[in-house]
PDB file of C-alpha atoms in Angstrom:
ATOM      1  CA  UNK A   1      83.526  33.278  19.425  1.00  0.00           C
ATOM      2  CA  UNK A   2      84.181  36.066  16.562  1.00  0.00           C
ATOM      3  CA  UNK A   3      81.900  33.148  14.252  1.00  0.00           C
ATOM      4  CA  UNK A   4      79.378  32.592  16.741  1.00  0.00           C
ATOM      5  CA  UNK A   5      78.516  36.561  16.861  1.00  0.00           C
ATOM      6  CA  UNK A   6      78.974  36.419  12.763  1.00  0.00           C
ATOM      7  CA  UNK A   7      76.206  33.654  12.794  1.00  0.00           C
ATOM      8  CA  UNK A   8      74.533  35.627  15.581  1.00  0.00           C
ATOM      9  CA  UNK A   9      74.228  39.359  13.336  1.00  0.00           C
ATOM     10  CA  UNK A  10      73.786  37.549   9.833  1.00  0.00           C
ATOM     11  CA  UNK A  11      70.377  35.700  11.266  1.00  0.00           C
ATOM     12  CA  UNK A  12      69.321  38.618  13.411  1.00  0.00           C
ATOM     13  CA  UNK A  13      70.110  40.607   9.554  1.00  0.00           C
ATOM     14  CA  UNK A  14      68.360  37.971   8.232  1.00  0.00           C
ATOM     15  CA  UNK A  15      65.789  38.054  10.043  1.00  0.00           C
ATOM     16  CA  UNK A  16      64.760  41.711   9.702  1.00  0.00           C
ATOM     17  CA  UNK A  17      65.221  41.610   6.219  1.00  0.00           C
ATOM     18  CA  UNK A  18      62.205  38.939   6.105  1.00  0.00           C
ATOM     19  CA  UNK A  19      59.696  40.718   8.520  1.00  0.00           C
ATOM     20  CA  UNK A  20      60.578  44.008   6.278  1.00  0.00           C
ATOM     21  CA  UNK A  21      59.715  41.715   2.850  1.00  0.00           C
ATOM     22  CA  UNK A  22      56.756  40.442   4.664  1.00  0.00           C
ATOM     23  CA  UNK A  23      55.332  44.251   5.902  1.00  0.00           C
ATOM     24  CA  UNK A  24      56.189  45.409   2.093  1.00  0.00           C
ATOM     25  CA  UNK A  25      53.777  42.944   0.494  1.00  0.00           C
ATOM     26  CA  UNK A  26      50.946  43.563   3.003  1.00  0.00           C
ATOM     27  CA  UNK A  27      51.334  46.924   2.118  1.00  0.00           C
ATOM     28  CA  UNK A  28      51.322  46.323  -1.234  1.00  0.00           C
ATOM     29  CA  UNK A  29      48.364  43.992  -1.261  1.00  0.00           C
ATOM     30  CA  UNK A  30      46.550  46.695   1.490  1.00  0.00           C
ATOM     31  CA  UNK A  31      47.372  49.949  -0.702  1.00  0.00           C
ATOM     32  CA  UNK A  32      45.233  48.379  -3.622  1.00  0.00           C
ATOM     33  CA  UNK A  33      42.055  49.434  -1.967  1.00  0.00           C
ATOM     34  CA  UNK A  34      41.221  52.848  -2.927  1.00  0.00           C
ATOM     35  CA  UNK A  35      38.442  55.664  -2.593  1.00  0.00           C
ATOM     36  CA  UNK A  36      36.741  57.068  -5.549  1.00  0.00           C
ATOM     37  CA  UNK A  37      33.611  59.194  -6.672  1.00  0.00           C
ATOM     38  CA  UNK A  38      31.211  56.853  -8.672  1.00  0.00           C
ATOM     39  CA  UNK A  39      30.293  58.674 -12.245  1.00  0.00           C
ATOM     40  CA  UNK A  40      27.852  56.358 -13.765  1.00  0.00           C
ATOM     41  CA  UNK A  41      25.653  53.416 -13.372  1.00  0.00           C
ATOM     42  CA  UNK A  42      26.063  51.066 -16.596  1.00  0.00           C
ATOM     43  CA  UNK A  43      23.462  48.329 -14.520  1.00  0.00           C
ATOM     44  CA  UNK A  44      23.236  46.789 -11.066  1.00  0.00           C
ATOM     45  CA  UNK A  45      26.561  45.158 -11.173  1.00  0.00           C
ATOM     46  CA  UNK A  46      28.357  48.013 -13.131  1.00  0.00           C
ATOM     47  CA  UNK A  47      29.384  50.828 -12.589  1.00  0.00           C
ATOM     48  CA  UNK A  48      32.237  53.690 -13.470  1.00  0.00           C
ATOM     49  CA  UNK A  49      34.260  55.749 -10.932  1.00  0.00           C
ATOM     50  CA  UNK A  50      36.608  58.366 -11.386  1.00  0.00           C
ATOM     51  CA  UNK A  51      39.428  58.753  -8.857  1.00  0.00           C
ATOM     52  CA  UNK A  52      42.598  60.963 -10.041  1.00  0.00           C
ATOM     53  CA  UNK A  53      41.105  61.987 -12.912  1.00  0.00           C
ATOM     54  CA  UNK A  54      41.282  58.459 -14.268  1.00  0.00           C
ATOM     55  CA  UNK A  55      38.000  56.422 -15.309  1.00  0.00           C
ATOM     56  CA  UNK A  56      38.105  53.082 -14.434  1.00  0.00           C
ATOM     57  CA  UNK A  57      34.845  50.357 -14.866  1.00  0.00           C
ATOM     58  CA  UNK A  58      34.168  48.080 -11.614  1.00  0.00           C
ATOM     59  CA  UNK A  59      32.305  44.926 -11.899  1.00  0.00           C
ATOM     60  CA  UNK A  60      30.709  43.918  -8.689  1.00  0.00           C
ATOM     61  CA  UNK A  61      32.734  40.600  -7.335  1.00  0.00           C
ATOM     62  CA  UNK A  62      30.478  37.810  -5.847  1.00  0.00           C
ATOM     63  CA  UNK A  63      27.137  38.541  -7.085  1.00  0.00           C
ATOM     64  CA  UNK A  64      25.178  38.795 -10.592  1.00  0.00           C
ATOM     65  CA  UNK A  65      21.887  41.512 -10.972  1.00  0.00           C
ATOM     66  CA  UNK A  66      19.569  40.583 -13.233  1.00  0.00           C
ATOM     67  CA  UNK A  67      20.598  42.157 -16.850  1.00  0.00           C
ATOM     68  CA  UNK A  68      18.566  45.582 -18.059  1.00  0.00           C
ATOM     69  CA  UNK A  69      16.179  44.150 -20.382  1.00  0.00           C
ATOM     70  CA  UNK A  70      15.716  40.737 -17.921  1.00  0.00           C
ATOM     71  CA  UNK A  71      12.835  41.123 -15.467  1.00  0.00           C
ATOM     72  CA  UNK A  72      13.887  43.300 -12.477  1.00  0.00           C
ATOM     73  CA  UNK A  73      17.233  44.253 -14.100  1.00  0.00           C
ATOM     74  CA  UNK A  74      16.105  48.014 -14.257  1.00  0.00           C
ATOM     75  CA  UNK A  75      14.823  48.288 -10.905  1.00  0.00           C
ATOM     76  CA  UNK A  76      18.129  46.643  -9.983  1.00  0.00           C
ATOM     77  CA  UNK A  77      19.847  49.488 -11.771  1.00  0.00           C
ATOM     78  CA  UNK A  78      17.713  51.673  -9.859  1.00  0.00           C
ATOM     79  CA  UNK A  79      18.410  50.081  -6.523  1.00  0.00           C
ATOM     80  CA  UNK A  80      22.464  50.635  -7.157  1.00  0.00           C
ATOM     81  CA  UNK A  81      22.224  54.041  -8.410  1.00  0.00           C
ATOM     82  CA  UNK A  82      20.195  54.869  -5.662  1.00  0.00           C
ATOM     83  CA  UNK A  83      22.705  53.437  -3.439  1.00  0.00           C
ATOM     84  CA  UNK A  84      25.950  55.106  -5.560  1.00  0.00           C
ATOM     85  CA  UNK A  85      25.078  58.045  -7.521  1.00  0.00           C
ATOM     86  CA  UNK A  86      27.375  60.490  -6.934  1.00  0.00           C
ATOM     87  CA  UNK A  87      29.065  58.707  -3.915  1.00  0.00           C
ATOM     88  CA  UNK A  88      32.390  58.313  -2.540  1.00  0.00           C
ATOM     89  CA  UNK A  89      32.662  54.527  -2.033  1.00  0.00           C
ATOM     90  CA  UNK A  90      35.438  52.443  -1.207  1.00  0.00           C
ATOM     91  CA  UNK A  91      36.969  50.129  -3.831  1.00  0.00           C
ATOM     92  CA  UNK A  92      38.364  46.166  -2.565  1.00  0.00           C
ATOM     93  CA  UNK A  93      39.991  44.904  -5.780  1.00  0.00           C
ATOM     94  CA  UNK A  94      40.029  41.141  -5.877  1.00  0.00           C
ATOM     95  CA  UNK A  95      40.285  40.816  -9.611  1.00  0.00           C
ATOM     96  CA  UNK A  96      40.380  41.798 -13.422  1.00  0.00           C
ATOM     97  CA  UNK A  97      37.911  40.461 -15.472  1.00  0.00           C
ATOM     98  CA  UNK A  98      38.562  39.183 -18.952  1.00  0.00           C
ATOM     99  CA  UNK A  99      36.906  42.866 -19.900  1.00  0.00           C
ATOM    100  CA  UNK A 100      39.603  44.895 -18.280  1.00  0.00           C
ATOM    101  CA  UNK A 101      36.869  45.570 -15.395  1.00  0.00           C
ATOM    102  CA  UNK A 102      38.523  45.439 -11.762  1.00  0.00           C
ATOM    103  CA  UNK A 103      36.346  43.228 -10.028  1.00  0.00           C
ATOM    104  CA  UNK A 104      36.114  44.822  -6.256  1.00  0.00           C
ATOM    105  CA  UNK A 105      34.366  44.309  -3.037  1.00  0.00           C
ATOM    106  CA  UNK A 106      32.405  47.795  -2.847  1.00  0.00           C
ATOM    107  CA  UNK A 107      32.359  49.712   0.119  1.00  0.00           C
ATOM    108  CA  UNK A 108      29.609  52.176   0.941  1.00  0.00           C
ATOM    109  CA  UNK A 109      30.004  55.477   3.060  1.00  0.00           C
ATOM    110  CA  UNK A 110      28.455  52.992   6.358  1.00  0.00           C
ATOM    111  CA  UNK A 111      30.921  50.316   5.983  1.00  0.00           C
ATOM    112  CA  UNK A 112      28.611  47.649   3.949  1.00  0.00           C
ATOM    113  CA  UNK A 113      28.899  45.885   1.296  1.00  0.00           C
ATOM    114  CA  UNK A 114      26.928  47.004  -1.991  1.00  0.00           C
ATOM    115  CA  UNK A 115      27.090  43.305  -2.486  1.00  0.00           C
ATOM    116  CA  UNK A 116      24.753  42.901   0.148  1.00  0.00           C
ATOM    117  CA  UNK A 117      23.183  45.517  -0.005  1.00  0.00           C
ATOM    118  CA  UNK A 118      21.783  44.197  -3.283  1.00  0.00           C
ATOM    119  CA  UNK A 119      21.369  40.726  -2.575  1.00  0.00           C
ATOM    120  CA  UNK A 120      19.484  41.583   0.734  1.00  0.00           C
ATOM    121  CA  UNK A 121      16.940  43.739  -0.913  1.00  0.00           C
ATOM    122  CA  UNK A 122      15.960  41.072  -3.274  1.00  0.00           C
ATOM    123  CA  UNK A 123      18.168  42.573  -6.303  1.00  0.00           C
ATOM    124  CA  UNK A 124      20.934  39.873  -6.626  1.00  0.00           C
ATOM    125  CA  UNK A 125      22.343  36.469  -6.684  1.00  0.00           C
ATOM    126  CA  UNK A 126      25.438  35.219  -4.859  1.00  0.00           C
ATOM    127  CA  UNK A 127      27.096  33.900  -8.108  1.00  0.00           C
ATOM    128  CA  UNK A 128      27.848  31.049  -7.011  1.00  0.00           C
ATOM    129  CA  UNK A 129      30.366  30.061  -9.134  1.00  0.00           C
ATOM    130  CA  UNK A 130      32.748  33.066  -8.795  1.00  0.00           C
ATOM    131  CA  UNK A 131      32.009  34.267  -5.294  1.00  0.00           C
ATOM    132  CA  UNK A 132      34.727  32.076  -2.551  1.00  0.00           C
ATOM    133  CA  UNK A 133      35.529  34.340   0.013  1.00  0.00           C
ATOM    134  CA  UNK A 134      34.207  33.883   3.287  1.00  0.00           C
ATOM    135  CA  UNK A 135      32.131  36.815   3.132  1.00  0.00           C
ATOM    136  CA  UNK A 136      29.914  35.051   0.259  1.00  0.00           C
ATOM    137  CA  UNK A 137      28.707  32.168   3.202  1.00  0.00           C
ATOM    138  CA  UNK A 138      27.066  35.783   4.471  1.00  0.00           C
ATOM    139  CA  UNK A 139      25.509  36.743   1.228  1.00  0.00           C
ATOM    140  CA  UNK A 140      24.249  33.103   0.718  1.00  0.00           C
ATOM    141  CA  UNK A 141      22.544  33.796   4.051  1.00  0.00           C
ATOM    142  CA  UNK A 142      20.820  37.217   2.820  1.00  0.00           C
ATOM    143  CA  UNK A 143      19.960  35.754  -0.081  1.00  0.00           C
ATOM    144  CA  UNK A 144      17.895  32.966   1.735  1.00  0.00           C
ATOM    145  CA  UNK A 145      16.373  35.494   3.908  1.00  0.00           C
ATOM    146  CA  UNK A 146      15.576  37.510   0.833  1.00  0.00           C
ATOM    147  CA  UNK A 147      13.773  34.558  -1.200  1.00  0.00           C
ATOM    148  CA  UNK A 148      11.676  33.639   1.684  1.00  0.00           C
ATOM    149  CA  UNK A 149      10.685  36.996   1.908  1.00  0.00           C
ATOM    150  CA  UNK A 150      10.239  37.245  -1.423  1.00  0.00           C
ATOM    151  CA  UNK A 151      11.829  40.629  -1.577  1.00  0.00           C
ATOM    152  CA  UNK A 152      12.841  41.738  -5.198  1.00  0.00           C
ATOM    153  CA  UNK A 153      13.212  39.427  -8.312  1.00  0.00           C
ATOM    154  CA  UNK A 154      12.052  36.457  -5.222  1.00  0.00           C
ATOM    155  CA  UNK A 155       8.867  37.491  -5.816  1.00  0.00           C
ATOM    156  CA  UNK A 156       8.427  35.942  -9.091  1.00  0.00           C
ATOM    157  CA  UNK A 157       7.832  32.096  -8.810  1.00  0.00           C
ATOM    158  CA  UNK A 158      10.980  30.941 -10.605  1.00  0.00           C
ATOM    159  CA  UNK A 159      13.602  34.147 -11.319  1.00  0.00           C
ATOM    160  CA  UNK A 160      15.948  32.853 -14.279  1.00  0.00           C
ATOM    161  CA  UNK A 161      19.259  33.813 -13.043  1.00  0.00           C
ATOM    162  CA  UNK A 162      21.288  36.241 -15.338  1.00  0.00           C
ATOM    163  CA  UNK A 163      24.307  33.598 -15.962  1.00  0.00           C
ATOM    164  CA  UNK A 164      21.277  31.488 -17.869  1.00  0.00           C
ATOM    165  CA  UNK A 165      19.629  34.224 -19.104  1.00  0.00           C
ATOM    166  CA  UNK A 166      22.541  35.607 -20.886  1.00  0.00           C
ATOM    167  CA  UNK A 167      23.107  32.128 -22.430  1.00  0.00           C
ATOM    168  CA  UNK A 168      19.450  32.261 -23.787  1.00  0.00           C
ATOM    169  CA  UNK A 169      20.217  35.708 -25.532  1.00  0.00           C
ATOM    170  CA  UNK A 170      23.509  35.572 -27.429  1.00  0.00           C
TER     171      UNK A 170
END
C-alpha cells in the first residue's frame, strides 16, 4: 500500500515536472519574437532595427528582392522602406545567417507578412531553396498571382532571379 502511493506521487511528480519542461521551452522558443523600431533600409531584403538600444541586421527569411544595382532592386528598396521606415514591426526569428543576420519572419503593424507583402506586389521571389515553412506554399501562390499580373520585376519577359544574378557578378 505505502509503495503503491510512493509509485502513485513519484509519477504524478513526474509528471508535472515534464508538462513544466515542456511549457519552459515553448516559452523559450515563443519569447524569441520581439518588437523593434526599424532604423534603416540596406535593400529590399535588409534591413536594421534597433530595439533596447541594441542594433541588430534582419535578413528577410523565405524570399530574395532583386539586388540594388539588378533591374527593379531599387524600386524594391523603395517598396520596403515604404512599407518600414520608421516602423515598429514585429520580429519571427527562424535563423542566423552565415553573416550574423537573424533571419525573421517580419511582422507589420496589420499583422502581414513583409514577405508577402513584397512578393505580392511584384518585388520578390519565394527563394525556393531556403523558404520550407508552410507559410511559403502561400507566397508561392502570390507569387503566381503576381507574374500573371505582371506586377513588379514580372513585367519584364524573363526577370533573372537575384540567387543567379549574384553568381554572374562576383
Amino acid at each position: 500500500m505505502i509503495m503503491a502511493r510512493i509509485l502513485i506521487f513519484f509519477s504524478l511528480g513526474m509528471a508535472i515536472l515534464t508538462t513544466g519542461i515542456a511549457l519552459s521551452n515553448r516559452l523559450t522558443i515563443g519569447d524569441a519574437s520581439f518588437s523593434a523600431q526599424v532604423s534603416t533600409i540596406i535593400d529590399g531584403d535588409t534591413f536594421t532595427v534597433i530595439q533596447q538600444q541594441k542594433k541588430s541586421v534582419i535578413r528577410l527569411y523565405g524570399v530574395d528582392c532583386p539586388e540594388k544595382a539588378q533591374p527593379y532592386g531599387k524600386q524594391a528598396s523603395q517598396a520596403a522602406k515604404a512599407l518600414l521606415c520608421g516602423k515598429v514591426v514585429g520580429i519571427d526569428p527562424v535563423d542566423t545567417d552565415k553573416y550574423g543576420r537573424t533571419v525573421a519572419i517580419v511582422r507589420l503593424a496589420d499583422g502581414a507578412a513583409l514577405q508577402e507583402r513584397l512578393v505580392e506586389s511584384g518585388f520578390a521571389w519565394v527563394f525556393d531553396h531556403f523558404c520550407r515553412k508552410p507559410v511559403c506554399m502561400q507566397w508561392k501562390h502570390k507569387e503566381k498571382t503576381a507574374r500573371q499580373a505582371q506586377k513588379g520585376l514580372w513585367g519584364d519577359d524573363k526577370p533573372t532571379p537575384p540567387w543567379q544574378w549574384r553568381a554572374g557578378h562576383k
